[in-house]
Tab-separated table of C-alpha atoms and ligand atoms in Angstrom:
chain	number	residue	atom	x	y	z
A	21	UNK	CA	10.982	-29.573	11.257
A	22	UNK	CA	12.013	-27.129	8.421
A	23	UNK	CA	10.454	-24.300	9.415
A	24	UNK	CA	7.852	-24.129	6.661
A	25	UNK	CA	6.425	-27.117	8.116
A	26	UNK	CA	6.304	-25.369	11.946
A	27	UNK	CA	4.905	-22.260	10.314
A	28	UNK	CA	2.023	-24.392	8.117
A	29	UNK	CA	0.668	-26.351	11.969
A	30	UNK	CA	0.735	-22.588	13.225
A	31	UNK	CA	-1.341	-21.519	10.771
A	32	UNK	CA	-3.924	-24.773	11.215
A	33	UNK	CA	-4.124	-23.856	14.474
A	34	UNK	CA	-4.794	-20.395	14.949
A	35	UNK	CA	-7.209	-20.988	11.542
A	36	UNK	CA	-5.834	-18.488	9.063
A	37	UNK	CA	-5.445	-19.489	5.750
A	38	UNK	CA	-2.229	-20.128	3.504
A	39	UNK	CA	-0.482	-20.856	0.564
A	40	UNK	CA	2.924	-22.666	-0.578
A	41	UNK	CA	4.313	-21.236	-4.191
A	42	UNK	CA	2.154	-18.607	-4.036
A	43	UNK	CA	2.061	-16.062	-7.281
A	44	UNK	CA	3.253	-12.970	-6.345
A	45	UNK	CA	1.410	-11.374	-10.132
A	46	UNK	CA	-1.845	-12.788	-7.911
A	47	UNK	CA	-1.717	-10.302	-4.900
A	48	UNK	CA	-0.246	-7.096	-6.659
A	49	UNK	CA	-2.260	-4.335	-9.073
A	50	UNK	CA	0.833	-4.509	-11.273
A	51	UNK	CA	-0.112	-8.224	-11.844
A	52	UNK	CA	3.947	-8.902	-11.739
A	53	UNK	CA	5.791	-11.139	-10.025
A	54	UNK	CA	6.387	-14.478	-9.333
A	55	UNK	CA	6.307	-16.927	-6.109
A	56	UNK	CA	6.854	-16.377	-2.516
A	57	UNK	CA	7.259	-20.004	-0.517
A	58	UNK	CA	4.330	-19.123	1.275
A	59	UNK	CA	1.705	-16.365	1.814
A	60	UNK	CA	-0.681	-16.163	4.711
A	61	UNK	CA	-3.679	-14.411	5.450
A	62	UNK	CA	-3.937	-12.515	8.488
A	63	UNK	CA	-6.970	-12.759	10.049
A	64	UNK	CA	-6.770	-11.023	13.219
A	65	UNK	CA	-4.757	-9.512	16.335
A	66	UNK	CA	-3.205	-11.652	17.845
A	67	UNK	CA	-2.703	-14.398	14.659
A	68	UNK	CA	-0.368	-11.099	13.450
A	69	UNK	CA	1.251	-11.058	17.005
A	70	UNK	CA	1.686	-14.658	17.039
A	71	UNK	CA	3.145	-15.534	13.791
A	72	UNK	CA	5.596	-12.396	14.089
A	73	UNK	CA	6.708	-13.820	17.120
A	74	UNK	CA	7.571	-16.836	15.702
A	75	UNK	CA	9.186	-15.799	12.667
A	76	UNK	CA	11.034	-13.189	14.143
A	77	UNK	CA	12.649	-15.942	16.675
A	78	UNK	CA	12.996	-18.162	13.802
A	79	UNK	CA	14.772	-15.748	11.720
A	80	UNK	CA	12.892	-16.480	9.152
A	81	UNK	CA	12.545	-13.550	5.832
A	82	UNK	CA	8.701	-11.920	6.080
A	83	UNK	CA	7.340	-9.504	4.519
A	84	UNK	CA	3.464	-7.884	5.312
A	85	UNK	CA	1.556	-6.687	2.450
A	86	UNK	CA	-2.050	-5.032	1.544
A	87	UNK	CA	-3.513	-5.051	-1.398
A	88	UNK	CA	-0.213	-4.456	-2.816
A	89	UNK	CA	-1.148	-1.416	-4.645
A	90	UNK	CA	2.469	0.170	-4.112
A	91	UNK	CA	4.657	-2.946	-4.171
A	92	UNK	CA	7.057	-3.665	-7.616
A	93	UNK	CA	7.708	-7.672	-6.871
A	94	UNK	CA	10.048	-9.385	-8.698
A	95	UNK	CA	9.794	-11.463	-11.448
A	96	UNK	CA	12.042	-14.463	-8.918
A	97	UNK	CA	9.299	-14.055	-6.446
A	98	UNK	CA	10.536	-14.268	-2.264
A	99	UNK	CA	12.166	-16.507	-0.769
A	100	UNK	CA	10.437	-16.456	2.611
A	101	UNK	CA	6.780	-15.609	4.370
A	102	UNK	CA	4.995	-13.028	2.362
A	103	UNK	CA	2.102	-12.064	5.470
A	104	UNK	CA	-0.910	-10.360	3.762
A	105	UNK	CA	-2.966	-7.705	5.917
A	106	UNK	CA	-6.188	-7.511	3.590
A	107	UNK	CA	-9.416	-8.217	3.426
A	108	UNK	CA	-9.535	-11.586	5.780
A	109	UNK	CA	-8.563	-8.576	8.797
A	110	UNK	CA	-11.372	-6.224	7.352
A	111	UNK	CA	-13.247	-3.805	10.491
A	112	UNK	CA	-14.446	-0.730	10.889
A	113	UNK	CA	-16.217	0.800	13.724
A	114	UNK	CA	-17.144	4.810	15.582
A	115	UNK	CA	-15.138	4.685	18.785
A	116	UNK	CA	-16.234	8.120	19.639
A	117	UNK	CA	-18.615	10.623	18.031
A	118	UNK	CA	-15.498	12.003	16.006
A	119	UNK	CA	-13.218	8.777	15.781
A	120	UNK	CA	-13.305	5.755	13.615
A	121	UNK	CA	-11.292	2.628	14.778
A	122	UNK	CA	-10.044	0.323	11.493
A	123	UNK	CA	-7.875	-3.011	11.247
A	124	UNK	CA	-4.979	-2.295	8.701
A	125	UNK	CA	-6.197	-4.676	6.225
A	126	UNK	CA	-9.907	-2.569	5.993
A	127	UNK	CA	-9.648	-1.713	2.346
A	128	UNK	CA	-9.385	2.271	1.832
A	129	UNK	CA	-12.864	2.435	-0.069
A	130	UNK	CA	-14.351	0.310	2.943
A	131	UNK	CA	-12.894	3.059	5.483
A	132	UNK	CA	-14.320	5.619	3.387
A	133	UNK	CA	-17.754	4.947	3.197
A	134	UNK	CA	-18.060	4.382	5.943
A	135	UNK	CA	-17.214	7.201	7.373
A	136	UNK	CA	-19.925	8.858	4.698
A	137	UNK	CA	-22.592	6.528	6.316
A	138	UNK	CA	-21.570	7.926	9.452
A	139	UNK	CA	-21.563	11.929	8.184
A	140	UNK	CA	-17.905	12.401	8.783
A	141	UNK	CA	-15.353	14.596	6.241
A	142	UNK	CA	-11.574	14.088	6.459
A	143	UNK	CA	-10.908	11.005	4.496
A	144	UNK	CA	-12.766	12.209	1.051
A	145	UNK	CA	-9.013	12.370	-0.928
A	146	UNK	CA	-8.713	8.478	0.438
A	147	UNK	CA	-11.709	7.419	-1.629
A	148	UNK	CA	-10.500	5.777	-5.063
A	149	UNK	CA	-6.779	4.718	-3.246
A	150	UNK	CA	-6.995	0.927	-4.072
A	151	UNK	CA	-5.324	0.049	-0.563
A	152	UNK	CA	-5.524	-0.889	2.610
A	153	UNK	CA	-5.572	1.172	5.871
A	154	UNK	CA	-2.740	-0.643	6.756
A	155	UNK	CA	-0.821	0.697	3.544
A	156	UNK	CA	-1.911	4.130	3.076
A	157	UNK	CA	-0.572	4.462	6.919
A	158	UNK	CA	2.738	3.161	6.085
A	159	UNK	CA	3.065	4.956	2.509
A	160	UNK	CA	1.226	8.475	4.343
A	161	UNK	CA	-0.723	7.834	0.600
A	162	UNK	CA	-2.512	11.173	0.332
A	163	UNK	CA	-4.219	13.234	-2.841
A	164	UNK	CA	-6.616	15.740	-3.897
A	165	UNK	CA	-4.573	17.778	-0.907
A	166	UNK	CA	-4.883	15.635	1.322
A	167	UNK	CA	-3.082	12.998	3.711
A	168	UNK	CA	-3.763	10.273	6.336
A	169	UNK	CA	-1.152	12.552	8.275
A	170	UNK	CA	-4.298	14.146	8.272
A	171	UNK	CA	-6.446	12.605	10.048
A	172	UNK	CA	-4.958	9.620	11.995
A	173	UNK	CA	-4.730	10.019	15.511
A	174	UNK	CA	-3.084	6.585	16.221
A	175	UNK	CA	-2.024	3.881	15.703
A	176	UNK	CA	-1.525	0.155	17.192
A	177	UNK	CA	1.508	-2.089	15.971
A	178	UNK	CA	3.237	-5.426	16.518
A	179	UNK	CA	6.958	-5.260	17.419
A	180	UNK	CA	9.242	-8.054	17.147
A	181	UNK	CA	8.738	-9.863	20.095
A	182	UNK	CA	4.964	-10.378	19.242
A	183	UNK	CA	4.171	-7.194	21.697
A	184	UNK	CA	1.459	-4.460	20.672
A	185	UNK	CA	2.696	-1.077	21.045
A	186	UNK	CA	0.458	1.788	20.556
A	187	UNK	CA	2.598	5.411	18.851
A	188	UNK	CA	0.805	7.853	18.495
A	189	UNK	CA	0.393	10.354	15.548
A	190	UNK	CA	3.279	12.540	16.516
A	191	UNK	CA	5.377	9.984	16.328
A	192	UNK	CA	4.986	8.241	13.015
A	193	UNK	CA	6.791	10.904	11.369
A	194	UNK	CA	4.313	11.225	9.106
A	195	UNK	CA	5.366	13.252	5.992
A	196	UNK	CA	5.369	12.996	1.994
A	197	UNK	CA	5.212	9.126	1.107
A	198	UNK	CA	7.309	8.152	4.714
A	199	UNK	CA	6.283	7.157	7.968
A	200	UNK	CA	8.125	5.705	11.208
A	201	UNK	CA	6.624	2.351	9.294
A	202	UNK	CA	8.846	2.861	6.430
A	203	UNK	CA	11.891	3.891	8.032
A	204	UNK	CA	11.274	0.390	10.734
A	205	UNK	CA	9.818	-2.317	8.933
A	206	UNK	CA	9.682	-3.908	12.309
A	207	UNK	CA	6.652	-2.501	13.127
A	208	UNK	CA	4.101	-4.313	11.821
A	209	UNK	CA	0.551	-2.227	12.038
A	210	UNK	CA	-2.498	-4.160	13.251
A	211	UNK	CA	-4.879	-1.012	13.276
A	212	UNK	CA	-5.569	2.318	14.020
A	213	UNK	CA	-7.987	5.427	15.196
A	214	UNK	CA	-8.786	8.331	12.714
A	215	UNK	CA	-10.333	11.435	13.680
A	216	UNK	CA	-12.812	13.187	11.702
A	217	UNK	CA	-15.419	16.192	11.600
A	218	UNK	CA	-19.259	15.852	11.606
A	219	UNK	CA	-20.277	17.037	7.835
A	220	UNK	CA	-22.679	17.086	5.465
A	221	UNK	CA	-23.881	14.035	3.686
A	222	UNK	CA	-24.430	14.730	0.503
A	223	UNK	CA	-21.602	17.480	0.583
A	224	UNK	CA	-19.415	14.465	1.176
A	225	UNK	CA	-20.833	12.068	-1.030
A	226	UNK	CA	-20.331	15.082	-4.020
A	227	UNK	CA	-16.663	15.196	-2.888
A	228	UNK	CA	-15.603	11.221	-3.579
A	229	UNK	CA	-18.117	10.954	-6.798
A	230	UNK	CA	-16.037	14.112	-7.469
A	231	UNK	CA	-12.119	12.705	-6.901
A	232	UNK	CA	-13.509	9.404	-8.376
A	233	UNK	CA	-14.276	10.887	-11.468
A	234	UNK	CA	-11.032	12.404	-11.560
A	235	UNK	CA	-9.535	9.384	-11.464
A	236	UNK	CA	-10.825	6.997	-14.238
A	237	UNK	CA	-11.085	10.501	-16.477
A	238	UNK	CA	-7.093	11.155	-15.665
A	239	UNK	CA	-5.514	7.331	-14.734
A	240	UNK	CA	-5.446	4.199	-17.044
A	241	UNK	CA	-7.245	2.683	-14.728
A	242	UNK	CA	-8.287	-0.349	-17.173
A	243	UNK	CA	-4.619	-1.440	-17.063
A	244	UNK	CA	-2.575	-2.950	-13.967
A	245	UNK	CA	0.121	-1.023	-12.407
A	246	UNK	CA	1.210	1.208	-8.872
A	247	UNK	CA	-0.134	4.375	-9.109
A	248	UNK	CA	2.470	6.597	-10.020
A	249	UNK	CA	5.286	5.455	-10.762
A	250	UNK	CA	7.776	8.248	-9.214
A	251	UNK	CA	7.559	10.538	-6.364
A	252	UNK	CA	7.206	14.490	-6.798
A	253	UNK	CA	10.459	15.698	-7.109
A	254	UNK	CA	10.831	19.291	-5.156
A	255	UNK	CA	9.415	21.659	-7.099
A	256	UNK	CA	8.056	19.998	-10.522
A	257	UNK	CA	5.481	16.893	-10.753
A	258	UNK	CA	6.898	13.776	-12.021
A	259	UNK	CA	4.008	13.122	-14.937
A	260	UNK	CA	5.022	16.956	-16.260
A	261	UNK	CA	8.697	16.193	-16.839
A	262	UNK	CA	8.105	12.663	-18.199
A	263	UNK	CA	5.676	14.884	-20.908
A	264	UNK	CA	7.869	17.415	-21.353
A	265	UNK	CA	11.123	15.238	-22.011
A	266	UNK	CA	8.463	12.851	-24.662
A	267	UNK	CA	8.125	9.528	-22.867
A	268	UNK	CA	4.326	9.521	-22.959
A	269	UNK	CA	4.061	5.651	-24.857
A	270	UNK	CA	8.185	4.539	-24.356
A	271	UNK	CA	8.357	0.947	-23.674
A	272	UNK	CA	10.446	-2.097	-22.451
A	273	UNK	CA	8.469	-5.090	-23.011
A	274	UNK	CA	4.831	-5.136	-21.467
A	275	UNK	CA	5.757	-2.141	-19.760
A	276	UNK	CA	4.401	0.859	-21.197
A	277	UNK	CA	4.574	4.586	-19.631
A	278	UNK	CA	0.838	5.451	-20.192
A	279	UNK	CA	-0.333	7.368	-23.069
A	280	UNK	CA	-3.070	9.067	-20.743
A	281	UNK	CA	-1.164	9.403	-17.747
A	282	UNK	CA	2.675	9.419	-17.580
A	283	UNK	CA	2.997	9.751	-14.274
A	284	UNK	CA	1.755	5.492	-14.520
A	285	UNK	CA	4.088	2.628	-15.734
A	286	UNK	CA	1.535	-0.091	-17.086
A	287	UNK	CA	1.496	-3.741	-17.741
A	288	UNK	CA	-0.321	-3.744	-20.685
A	289	UNK	CA	-0.636	-7.792	-20.779
A	290	UNK	CA	2.917	-9.542	-19.784
A	291	UNK	CA	5.333	-7.402	-18.018
A	292	UNK	CA	8.320	-8.487	-15.823
A	293	UNK	CA	10.111	-6.924	-12.872
A	294	UNK	CA	12.986	-6.114	-15.559
A	295	UNK	CA	10.977	-4.785	-18.019
A	296	UNK	CA	9.765	-2.198	-15.748
A	297	UNK	CA	13.331	-1.605	-13.883
A	298	UNK	CA	14.458	-1.496	-17.334
A	299	UNK	CA	12.156	0.591	-18.803
A	300	UNK	CA	12.029	3.395	-15.746
A	301	UNK	CA	15.747	3.264	-15.507
A	302	UNK	CA	16.168	4.512	-18.812
A	303	UNK	CA	12.825	6.910	-18.128
A	304	UNK	CA	15.031	8.557	-14.877
A	305	UNK	CA	18.500	8.777	-17.383
A	306	UNK	CA	16.490	11.368	-19.581
A	307	UNK	CA	14.773	13.476	-17.552
A	308	UNK	CA	17.412	13.775	-15.476
A	309	UNK	CA	19.710	14.668	-18.671
A	310	UNK	CA	17.206	17.073	-20.311
A	311	UNK	CA	15.932	18.928	-16.886
A	312	UNK	CA	18.141	17.719	-14.452
A	313	UNK	CA	15.794	16.113	-12.062
A	314	UNK	CA	16.279	12.705	-10.124
A	315	UNK	CA	13.077	11.266	-10.681
A	316	UNK	CA	12.710	8.154	-7.396
A	317	UNK	CA	10.904	5.314	-7.570
A	318	UNK	CA	7.058	5.177	-5.430
A	319	UNK	CA	6.417	1.116	-5.091
A	320	UNK	CA	7.681	-0.762	-2.659
A	321	UNK	CA	10.519	-3.663	-4.378
A	322	UNK	CA	9.949	-7.025	-3.037
A	323	UNK	CA	12.273	-9.146	-4.006
B	194	FAD	C1	-4.645	3.374	-9.933
B	194	FAD	C2	-3.486	3.001	-8.446
B	194	FAD	C3	-3.654	4.454	-7.853
B	194	FAD	C4	-3.132	4.927	-6.707
B	194	FAD	N1	-3.211	5.963	-6.326
B	194	FAD	C5	-2.837	6.239	-4.927
B	194	FAD	C6	-3.136	8.191	-4.612
B	194	FAD	O1	-3.454	8.832	-4.910
B	194	FAD	N2	-2.227	8.438	-3.843
B	194	FAD	C7	-1.539	7.600	-2.816
B	194	FAD	O2	-0.506	7.900	-2.112
B	194	FAD	N3	-1.322	6.291	-3.388
B	194	FAD	C8	-2.106	6.139	-4.686
B	194	FAD	N4	-1.764	4.606	-4.956
B	194	FAD	C9	-0.485	3.877	-4.727
B	194	FAD	C10	-1.574	2.886	-3.095
B	194	FAD	O3	-2.584	2.238	-3.537
B	194	FAD	C11	-0.832	3.584	-1.885
B	194	FAD	O4	0.472	3.836	-1.944
B	194	FAD	C12	-1.674	2.389	-0.995
B	194	FAD	O5	-1.379	2.877	0.629
B	194	FAD	C13	-0.706	1.384	-0.552
B	194	FAD	O6	-1.829	0.256	0.468
B	194	FAD	P1	-1.493	-1.140	0.061
B	194	FAD	O7	-2.615	-1.951	1.257
B	194	FAD	O8	-1.960	-1.995	-1.477
B	194	FAD	O9	-0.528	-1.296	0.577
B	194	FAD	P2	0.952	-2.556	-0.368
B	194	FAD	O10	1.003	-1.718	-1.471
B	194	FAD	O11	0.558	-3.703	-0.199
B	194	FAD	O12	2.097	-1.706	0.683
B	194	FAD	C14	2.482	-1.477	0.530
B	194	FAD	C15	4.035	-0.932	1.518
B	194	FAD	O13	2.726	-1.251	2.987
B	194	FAD	C16	3.576	-2.273	3.631
B	194	FAD	N5	2.728	-2.607	4.894
B	194	FAD	C17	1.284	-2.911	4.088
B	194	FAD	N6	0.652	-3.464	4.509
B	194	FAD	C18	1.464	-3.211	6.072
B	194	FAD	C19	0.295	-3.181	7.487
B	194	FAD	N7	0.199	-3.795	8.231
B	194	FAD	N8	2.337	-3.279	8.911
B	194	FAD	C20	3.451	-2.341	8.034
B	194	FAD	N9	3.804	-2.593	7.162
B	194	FAD	C21	2.819	-2.301	5.515
B	194	FAD	C22	4.297	-2.974	2.530
B	194	FAD	O14	5.231	-3.960	3.129
B	194	FAD	C23	4.720	-2.386	2.058
B	194	FAD	O15	5.482	-1.527	2.200
B	194	FAD	C24	-2.760	4.202	-6.030
B	194	FAD	C25	-2.067	3.194	-6.733
B	194	FAD	C26	-2.777	2.300	-7.355
B	194	FAD	C27	-2.587	1.183	-7.655
């Protein structure tokens, strides 16, 4: 039996939804990407473990996504299985006076609002980052002087054989947009705990509101994108270099360097993977030529 039929019956047995020939543009904030052969919505740690074990055993290509907010998916789609670890696998609770547990699919916004509700400070920086907790740990997401590295204690992940292993923060190799999970994609994050401090609810709320407002004022949130298109180069800022080179508003097809924030490439309608690669390729070349800085793409390529 081809793997797809076996996988569909396994999903049915495990009670998880799946869709065949699913457009990736419906699962990425860039709204770009062709069809995946099959997309499966993860609903529990056990389901994740079972599926990972099955896929590895049969050497089936698979790729994990969260909210798809840092992904640039190919126009030809993905000839394999997408495991979506998002809203269907969302759960957050207090485990100790200062510790919050959440599953990988928990949206960061929910995690931050939960922390606020319990007057816990430390996660305000993440409010407004449109990803899941799992995606944020993978990327060591950060903003406004904070990053996941500052608050994560440990995570449980699924290895190639479907076993659950615990990794402590000091072993996660967390640095700027990097983690052990981005080094070794065999580890699929299932859940994690964060250590926060007791704070003043009104102060936490006003910090969150202030940071969200900053995003609304500075970022082109009215257009699909994957957030910052380039990583911050050592010693400068991608947006500053792009602006200095006069590249604001430059476009290729429907992909454009945002007029509002030059660090963002936006999708003005029907931008393709090819448009984004062409545009970012040109931006990199001009920035290198005029400033000497080498820019590197931040979003993960899915193809
Ligand atoms: C408007 C906008 C603003 C943004 N602002 C910021 C910002 O301020 N700071 C910042 O750091 N980022 C920012 N981002 C980028 C993005 O939101 C973050 O990187 C986020 O953490 C990605 O989470 P995700 O769930 O969307 O992951 P995805 O984009 O779905 O995946 C990203 C990577 O993580 C992997 N992954 C996801 N879940 C798991 C899992 N459970 N186990 C193993 N691997 C996994 C995927 O395979 C992929 O390689 C922004 C994006 C947008 C669109």
